Tab-separated table of C-alpha atoms in Angstrom:
chain	number	residue	atom	x	y	z
A	15	MET	CA	-12.601	10.310	-2.188
A	16	MET	CA	-13.434	7.805	0.565
A	17	ARG	CA	-10.560	7.210	2.997
A	18	VAL	CA	-9.082	3.772	2.487
A	19	GLN	CA	-9.735	2.888	6.131
A	20	GLU	CA	-13.442	3.376	5.490
A	21	LEU	CA	-13.278	1.489	2.209
A	22	LEU	CA	-11.553	-1.495	3.849
A	23	GLY	CA	-13.180	-1.240	7.262
A	24	VAL	CA	-9.872	-0.911	9.167
A	25	ASP	CA	-8.238	1.600	11.510
A	26	LEU	CA	-4.754	1.664	9.986
A	27	PRO	CA	-3.730	2.182	6.330
A	28	ILE	CA	-1.549	-0.928	6.543
A	29	ILE	CA	-2.187	-4.171	4.675
A	30	GLN	CA	-0.220	-7.338	5.344
A	31	ALA	CA	0.584	-8.855	1.953
A	32	PRO	CA	-0.771	-12.342	1.269
A	33	MET	CA	2.247	-14.665	1.086
A	34	ALA	CA	1.601	-18.231	-0.046
A	35	GLY	CA	3.744	-20.899	1.539
A	36	VAL	CA	4.785	-18.927	4.610
A	37	GLN	CA	1.523	-18.068	6.359
A	38	ASN	CA	-2.037	-18.956	7.162
A	39	SER	CA	-4.848	-17.184	8.995
A	40	GLU	CA	-2.796	-16.859	12.219
A	41	LEU	CA	-0.730	-14.033	10.718
A	42	ALA	CA	-3.769	-12.320	9.231
A	43	LEU	CA	-5.666	-12.446	12.519
A	44	ALA	CA	-2.728	-10.936	14.399
A	45	VAL	CA	-2.459	-7.983	11.989
A	46	SER	CA	-6.191	-7.364	11.999
A	47	SER	CA	-6.337	-7.495	15.804
A	48	VAL	CA	-4.554	-4.116	15.991
A	49	GLY	CA	-6.394	-2.387	13.163
A	50	GLY	CA	-4.427	-3.347	10.063
A	51	LEU	CA	-5.803	-5.475	7.238
A	52	GLY	CA	-4.572	-9.038	7.520
A	53	SER	CA	-4.555	-11.168	4.382
A	54	ILE	CA	-4.596	-14.859	3.555
A	55	PRO	CA	-3.257	-16.339	0.297
A	56	CYS	CA	-5.951	-18.654	-1.047
A	57	ALA	CA	-4.859	-19.584	-4.578
A	58	MET	CA	-2.951	-22.682	-3.427
A	59	LEU	CA	-5.558	-23.887	-0.926
A	60	SER	CA	-7.799	-26.851	-1.614
A	61	HIS	CA	-11.505	-26.160	-1.337
A	62	ASP	CA	-11.633	-27.893	2.058
A	63	ALA	CA	-8.618	-25.918	3.309
A	64	LEU	CA	-10.152	-22.658	2.092
A	65	ARG	CA	-13.385	-23.370	3.939
A	66	ALA	CA	-11.435	-24.296	7.073
A	67	GLU	CA	-9.431	-21.059	6.990
A	68	LEU	CA	-12.521	-18.935	6.445
A	69	SER	CA	-14.303	-20.740	9.289
A	70	ARG	CA	-11.375	-20.124	11.631
A	71	ILE	CA	-11.328	-16.431	10.747
A	72	GLN	CA	-15.067	-16.114	11.232
A	73	SER	CA	-14.846	-17.746	14.663
A	74	HIS	CA	-11.998	-15.474	15.821
A	75	THR	CA	-12.821	-12.001	14.543
A	76	GLN	CA	-15.396	-9.715	13.018
A	77	ALA	CA	-12.647	-7.495	11.619
A	78	PRO	CA	-12.129	-7.531	7.836
A	79	ILE	CA	-9.626	-10.004	6.392
A	80	ASN	CA	-8.389	-9.795	2.808
A	81	VAL	CA	-8.746	-13.090	0.924
A	82	ASN	CA	-6.433	-13.233	-2.076
A	83	PHE	CA	-6.730	-15.248	-5.301
A	84	PHE	CA	-5.060	-15.613	-8.679
A	85	SER	CA	-7.013	-14.702	-11.805
A	86	HIS	CA	-4.604	-15.961	-14.453
A	87	HIS	CA	-5.500	-17.898	-17.568
A	88	GLN	CA	-4.729	-21.551	-16.876
A	89	PRO	CA	-2.753	-22.910	-19.857
A	90	GLU	CA	-3.097	-26.466	-21.086
A	91	PHE	CA	-0.363	-28.834	-20.004
A	92	ASN	CA	2.286	-28.949	-22.742
A	93	ALA	CA	3.882	-32.405	-22.674
A	94	GLU	CA	6.639	-31.476	-25.134
A	95	ARG	CA	7.681	-28.458	-23.123
A	96	ASP	CA	7.547	-30.516	-19.922
A	97	VAL	CA	9.961	-33.048	-21.405
A	98	ILE	CA	12.374	-30.255	-22.349
A	99	TRP	CA	12.171	-28.865	-18.803
A	100	ARG	CA	12.839	-32.268	-17.251
A	101	ARG	CA	15.798	-32.678	-19.569
A	102	THR	CA	17.109	-29.278	-18.450
A	103	LEU	CA	16.833	-30.366	-14.831
A	104	ALA	CA	18.251	-33.853	-15.484
A	105	PRO	CA	21.639	-33.256	-13.786
A	106	TYR	CA	19.861	-32.315	-10.593
A	107	PHE	CA	17.551	-35.334	-10.759
A	108	SER	CA	20.655	-37.505	-11.078
A	109	GLU	CA	22.380	-35.716	-8.206
A	110	TYR	CA	19.492	-36.549	-5.882
A	111	ALA	CA	18.696	-39.965	-7.418
A	112	ILE	CA	15.196	-38.920	-8.461
A	113	ASP	CA	13.338	-40.851	-11.156
A	114	SER	CA	12.112	-38.079	-13.444
A	115	SER	CA	10.466	-40.251	-16.085
A	116	ILE	CA	6.956	-39.349	-17.195
A	117	ASP	CA	5.450	-42.360	-15.428
A	118	SER	CA	7.365	-41.761	-12.216
A	119	ASN	CA	5.517	-41.114	-8.982
A	120	ALA	CA	8.589	-39.328	-7.637
A	121	LEU	CA	7.455	-35.980	-8.995
A	122	PRO	CA	4.894	-34.523	-6.604
A	123	LYS	CA	1.852	-32.762	-7.949
A	124	GLY	CA	2.225	-30.170	-5.207
A	125	PRO	CA	-0.432	-27.612	-4.326
A	126	SER	CA	-2.381	-26.388	-7.303
A	127	ARG	CA	-2.438	-22.797	-8.401
A	128	GLN	CA	-5.920	-22.601	-9.820
A	129	PRO	CA	-7.512	-19.361	-11.001
A	130	PHE	CA	-10.582	-17.982	-9.234
A	131	SER	CA	-13.668	-19.971	-10.221
A	132	ASP	CA	-17.409	-20.375	-9.642
A	133	VAL	CA	-16.686	-23.191	-7.184
A	134	VAL	CA	-14.457	-20.898	-5.131
A	135	ALA	CA	-17.044	-18.115	-5.349
A	136	ASP	CA	-19.641	-20.564	-3.978
A	137	ILE	CA	-17.457	-21.155	-0.930
A	138	LEU	CA	-16.770	-17.459	-0.427
A	139	GLU	CA	-20.443	-16.640	-0.667
A	140	GLU	CA	-21.058	-18.675	2.489
A	141	PHE	CA	-18.719	-16.334	4.396
A	142	ARG	CA	-19.037	-13.081	2.424
A	143	PRO	CA	-15.569	-11.664	3.144
A	144	GLN	CA	-15.445	-7.878	3.134
A	145	VAL	CA	-12.224	-7.618	1.092
A	146	VAL	CA	-11.245	-9.819	-1.859
A	147	SER	CA	-8.033	-9.223	-3.794
A	148	PHE	CA	-6.665	-10.613	-7.035
A	149	HIS	CA	-3.245	-11.125	-8.581
A	150	PHE	CA	-2.746	-11.278	-12.365
A	151	GLY	CA	-5.691	-9.072	-13.227
A	152	LEU	CA	-9.357	-9.667	-12.404
A	153	PRO	CA	-11.659	-12.656	-12.906
A	154	GLU	CA	-14.152	-12.642	-15.745
A	155	LYS	CA	-17.015	-10.178	-15.432
A	156	ALA	CA	-19.657	-12.641	-14.219
A	157	LEU	CA	-17.391	-13.910	-11.458
A	158	LEU	CA	-16.402	-10.404	-10.419
A	159	ALA	CA	-20.079	-9.441	-10.308
A	160	ARG	CA	-20.723	-12.316	-7.902
A	161	VAL	CA	-18.017	-11.041	-5.554
A	162	LYS	CA	-19.334	-7.496	-5.683
A	163	ALA	CA	-22.930	-8.645	-5.163
A	164	TRP	CA	-22.317	-9.386	-1.484
A	165	GLY	CA	-20.665	-6.007	-1.000
A	166	ALA	CA	-17.009	-7.016	-1.063
A	167	THR	CA	-14.347	-4.409	-1.772
A	168	VAL	CA	-12.173	-5.629	-4.652
A	169	LEU	CA	-8.438	-4.953	-4.832
A	170	SER	CA	-6.035	-5.956	-7.582
A	171	THR	CA	-2.380	-5.518	-8.398
A	172	ALA	CA	-0.958	-3.290	-11.114
A	173	THR	CA	2.724	-3.338	-12.050
A	174	THR	CA	2.417	-0.698	-14.797
A	175	LEU	CA	0.292	2.376	-15.452
A	176	GLU	CA	-1.483	0.499	-18.257
A	177	GLU	CA	-2.509	-2.252	-15.861
A	178	ALA	CA	-3.801	0.323	-13.376
A	179	LEU	CA	-5.933	1.995	-16.041
A	180	TRP	CA	-7.284	-1.411	-17.077
A	181	LEU	CA	-8.176	-2.291	-13.476
A	182	GLU	CA	-9.974	1.019	-13.013
A	183	ALA	CA	-11.975	0.422	-16.184
A	184	ASN	CA	-12.855	-3.163	-15.299
A	185	GLY	CA	-14.209	-2.986	-11.776
A	186	ALA	CA	-11.463	-2.748	-9.164
A	187	ASP	CA	-12.292	-0.618	-6.121
A	188	ALA	CA	-8.646	0.100	-5.289
A	189	ILE	CA	-5.318	-0.580	-6.979
A	190	ILE	CA	-2.207	-2.098	-5.423
A	191	ALA	CA	0.805	-0.497	-7.121
A	192	GLN	CA	3.495	-3.203	-6.993
A	193	GLY	CA	6.972	-1.797	-7.488
A	194	ILE	CA	9.911	-3.771	-8.798
A	195	GLU	CA	11.305	-4.068	-5.239
A	196	ALA	CA	8.498	-6.364	-4.077
A	197	GLY	CA	9.123	-9.991	-3.180
A	198	GLY	CA	7.162	-12.921	-4.576
A	199	HIS	CA	5.203	-13.082	-7.803
A	200	ARG	CA	4.848	-10.033	-9.988
A	201	GLY	CA	1.194	-9.203	-10.626
A	202	MET	CA	1.893	-8.661	-14.348
A	203	PHE	CA	-1.041	-9.442	-16.633
A	204	LEU	CA	-1.043	-7.154	-19.690
A	205	SER	CA	2.582	-7.698	-20.703
A	206	ALA	CA	5.351	-10.153	-19.848
A	207	GLU	CA	8.019	-7.528	-20.621
A	208	LEU	CA	10.137	-7.136	-17.496
A	209	GLY	CA	11.614	-3.916	-18.863
A	210	LEU	CA	8.282	-2.202	-18.166
A	211	GLN	CA	8.579	-2.822	-14.425
A	212	VAL	CA	9.540	0.237	-12.353
A	213	SER	CA	10.169	1.198	-8.727
A	214	THR	CA	7.374	1.548	-6.202
A	215	TYR	CA	7.511	5.319	-5.835
A	216	SER	CA	7.778	5.910	-9.594
A	217	LEU	CA	4.844	3.606	-10.265
A	218	LEU	CA	2.798	5.122	-7.461
A	219	GLN	CA	3.167	8.629	-8.846
A	220	GLN	CA	2.440	7.512	-12.420
A	221	ILE	CA	-0.786	5.845	-11.328
A	222	LEU	CA	-1.914	8.630	-9.002
A	223	ALA	CA	-1.640	11.104	-11.870
A	224	ARG	CA	-4.047	9.108	-14.037
A	225	VAL	CA	-6.561	7.180	-11.917
A	226	SER	CA	-9.250	8.272	-9.477
A	227	LEU	CA	-9.289	5.103	-7.355
A	228	PRO	CA	-7.381	4.763	-4.059
A	229	VAL	CA	-3.847	3.484	-4.707
A	230	ILE	CA	-2.004	1.189	-2.294
A	231	ALA	CA	1.796	1.168	-2.493
A	232	THR	CA	3.774	-2.055	-2.131
A	233	GLY	CA	7.388	-3.056	-2.668
A	234	GLY	CA	10.405	-2.142	-0.523
A	235	ILE	CA	8.314	-0.671	2.295
A	236	SER	CA	9.696	-2.144	5.482
A	237	ASP	CA	9.407	0.349	8.333
A	238	ALA	CA	7.490	3.367	9.635
A	239	LYS	CA	9.575	5.795	7.579
A	240	GLY	CA	8.753	3.892	4.404
A	241	VAL	CA	5.073	3.866	5.304
A	242	SER	CA	5.080	7.623	5.901
A	243	ALA	CA	6.996	8.275	2.683
A	244	ALA	CA	4.469	6.349	0.586
A	245	LEU	CA	1.529	8.064	2.245
A	246	SER	CA	3.142	11.487	1.801
A	247	LEU	CA	3.366	10.811	-1.939
A	248	GLY	CA	-0.366	10.175	-2.054
A	249	ALA	CA	-0.753	6.448	-1.389
A	250	ALA	CA	-4.024	5.689	0.362
A	251	ALA	CA	-2.376	2.771	2.186
A	252	VAL	CA	0.671	0.542	2.040
A	253	GLN	CA	0.954	-3.218	1.648
A	254	VAL	CA	3.886	-4.829	3.459
A	255	GLY	CA	5.080	-8.396	2.899
A	256	THR	CA	8.791	-9.080	3.377
A	257	ALA	CA	8.983	-7.372	6.786
A	258	TYR	CA	6.512	-9.928	8.156
A	259	LEU	CA	8.484	-12.996	7.004
A	260	LEU	CA	10.266	-13.539	10.330
A	261	CYS	CA	7.271	-12.832	12.559
A	262	ASP	CA	6.206	-15.395	15.153
A	263	GLU	CA	2.908	-16.113	13.402
A	264	THR	CA	4.411	-17.114	10.041
A	265	ASN	CA	5.263	-20.590	8.782
A	266	THR	CA	8.467	-19.421	7.082
A	267	SER	CA	10.775	-22.449	6.993
A	268	VAL	CA	14.048	-22.637	8.887
A	269	LEU	CA	16.003	-22.576	5.611
A	270	HIS	CA	14.056	-19.575	4.333
A	271	ARG	CA	14.565	-17.735	7.643
A	272	GLN	CA	18.288	-18.433	7.557
A	273	ALA	CA	18.534	-16.972	4.051
A	274	ILE	CA	16.600	-13.835	5.025
A	275	LYS	CA	18.788	-13.231	8.089
A	276	SER	CA	22.023	-13.735	6.152
A	277	ASN	CA	23.879	-11.502	3.713
A	278	ARG	CA	22.336	-13.599	0.946
A	279	SER	CA	19.159	-11.537	1.263
A	280	HIS	CA	21.030	-8.531	-0.133
A	281	LYS	CA	20.956	-10.208	-3.548
A	282	THR	CA	17.500	-10.904	-4.918
A	283	VAL	CA	16.410	-11.311	-8.531
A	284	ILE	CA	13.256	-11.848	-10.526
A	285	THR	CA	13.081	-15.453	-11.697
A	286	ASN	CA	10.608	-17.734	-13.469
A	287	LEU	CA	12.328	-21.019	-12.583
A	288	PHE	CA	10.049	-22.070	-9.749
A	289	SER	CA	6.583	-21.510	-11.196
A	290	GLY	CA	6.847	-20.209	-14.750
A	291	LYS	CA	5.922	-16.623	-13.821
A	292	PRO	CA	8.337	-13.870	-12.764
A	293	ALA	CA	8.808	-13.625	-9.002
A	294	ARG	CA	11.460	-12.023	-6.790
A	295	GLY	CA	13.508	-14.210	-4.483
A	296	ILE	CA	16.940	-14.644	-2.935
A	297	VAL	CA	19.590	-15.934	-5.348
A	298	ASN	CA	20.549	-19.570	-4.831
A	299	ARG	CA	22.319	-22.276	-6.776
A	300	VAL	CA	19.614	-23.108	-9.317
A	301	ILE	CA	19.077	-19.421	-10.129
A	302	GLN	CA	22.823	-18.963	-10.627
A	303	GLU	CA	23.123	-22.007	-12.868
A	304	LEU	CA	19.920	-21.853	-14.949
A	305	GLY	CA	18.562	-18.373	-14.737
A	306	PRO	CA	17.252	-16.265	-13.372
A	307	ILE	CA	14.921	-16.241	-16.417
A	308	SER	CA	14.740	-19.355	-18.582
A	309	GLU	CA	12.780	-19.615	-21.820
A	310	LEU	CA	12.683	-23.372	-21.227
A	311	ALA	CA	10.518	-23.161	-18.115
A	312	PRO	CA	6.921	-24.285	-18.796
A	313	GLU	CA	4.093	-21.784	-18.464
A	314	PHE	CA	2.768	-20.973	-15.008
A	315	PRO	CA	1.997	-23.018	-12.991
A	316	HIS	CA	3.378	-26.104	-14.785
A	317	ALA	CA	7.046	-25.293	-14.186
A	318	ALA	CA	6.624	-26.059	-10.494
A	319	THR	CA	6.112	-29.829	-10.636
A	320	ALA	CA	9.535	-30.984	-11.765
A	321	ILE	CA	11.602	-28.541	-9.738
A	322	THR	CA	9.544	-29.187	-6.595
A	323	ALA	CA	10.822	-32.768	-6.456
A	324	ILE	CA	14.422	-31.532	-6.464
A	325	ARG	CA	13.589	-28.858	-3.916
A	326	GLN	CA	12.123	-31.414	-1.518
A	327	ALA	CA	15.129	-33.699	-1.815
A	328	ALA	CA	17.558	-30.830	-1.259
A	329	GLU	CA	15.630	-29.418	1.696
A	330	ALA	CA	15.624	-32.878	3.323
A	331	GLN	CA	19.422	-32.571	3.302
A	332	GLY	CA	19.336	-29.044	4.760
A	333	SER	CA	19.900	-27.203	1.472
A	334	SER	CA	17.927	-24.314	-0.002
A	335	ASP	CA	19.719	-24.588	-3.366
A	336	PHE	CA	16.425	-25.292	-5.152
A	337	SER	CA	13.943	-23.471	-2.901
A	338	PRO	CA	11.907	-20.426	-3.931
A	339	LEU	CA	13.193	-18.038	-1.270
A	340	TRP	CA	10.672	-15.291	-1.981
A	341	CYS	CA	11.875	-11.989	-0.582
A	342	GLY	CA	11.779	-8.300	-1.465
A	343	GLN	CA	14.800	-6.073	-1.931
A	344	ASN	CA	14.508	-4.458	1.510
A	345	THR	CA	14.875	-6.812	4.492
A	346	SER	CA	15.886	-4.085	6.940
A	347	GLY	CA	12.496	-4.243	8.655
A	348	CYS	CA	12.466	-8.022	9.138
A	349	LYS	CA	12.274	-8.799	12.856
A	350	GLU	CA	11.657	-11.917	14.899
A	351	ILE	CA	8.765	-10.387	16.816
A	352	SER	CA	4.998	-10.792	16.812
A	353	ALA	CA	3.021	-9.457	13.873
A	354	VAL	CA	1.097	-7.325	16.357
A	355	GLU	CA	4.308	-5.564	17.392
A	356	LEU	CA	5.461	-5.132	13.814
A	357	THR	CA	2.145	-3.705	12.648
A	358	LEU	CA	2.165	-1.166	15.474
A	359	GLU	CA	5.774	-0.261	14.635
A	360	LEU	CA	4.829	0.294	10.992
A	361	ALA	CA	1.981	2.552	12.101
A	362	ARG	CA	4.144	4.643	14.421
A	363	GLY	CA	3.849	8.310	13.598
A	364	LEU	CA	0.653	8.023	11.553
A	365	GLY	CA	-1.388	9.807	14.205
A	366	THR	CA	-4.933	10.311	13.063
A	367	ARG	CA	-4.062	10.203	9.361
């Protein structure tokens, strides 16, 4: 089997996880500058912003950068469900004097979370990134064929053995095994049953026993010992997210940083309140009062609009009560240092592996 460094074009078997809302290409460039694989989250970027990020990367490095997209099915807006959700959030709208009526301009549209499309593929084709990754499965076959036509290596996330087998059968070049410990959105796409989600090392071993593709471990890996442990179990590489959240090159907000550095970060849960899909974050007021899982939340991504208005009002007053404080279960590796330093720390002891 080809070594993952050769497959990805990098020196180190370390991938920085794409983390929407807390980073841009600055973090990715820093990680890639020392031989890791930096990543940029692209699903919430406008087409102009995507082109700008890709142009910046191209002008700063020839090293591979992973560009990450969502490949979910975009549901139709359900007005009835939206009304129910606004009604559920009504006490909070009142608390912050927000007009939540349907015709109100007080509810921001916010950044879209659009699935990968032909328009996006057109933009990518101008730059031909060497690594393209997907969350929530893979795009339709014709779109995936376009990505592969320029020689890109395709990664995608599996949260169960069944998802890994599906990815292997449908064109992925490597599989990211996302354990239950991981922060941010779960990559679930074959089942919404949270009871099927297992720990990183359990999932890694299940997948390695059944697939022939390289498997990348992610979730709860925060230091060099964790990296070595995953590799010793057979992972071809590791993907690290949470440990990078405090790095100099991130855009992690002051409120988010405060939560990560406090004892609050010891209590994280999987919640659907902020987007409609399950994602792990630090417990705050809205999670305690409404969740963490609510059947009333509209389907992804439509849940975000109403709660974003409350979040913005609360944050303006210095409160993270309604903020999606995405974070994994293990914050022990979070350090306020450069991403270059952190990447080299994660790689300590790998030798010539």
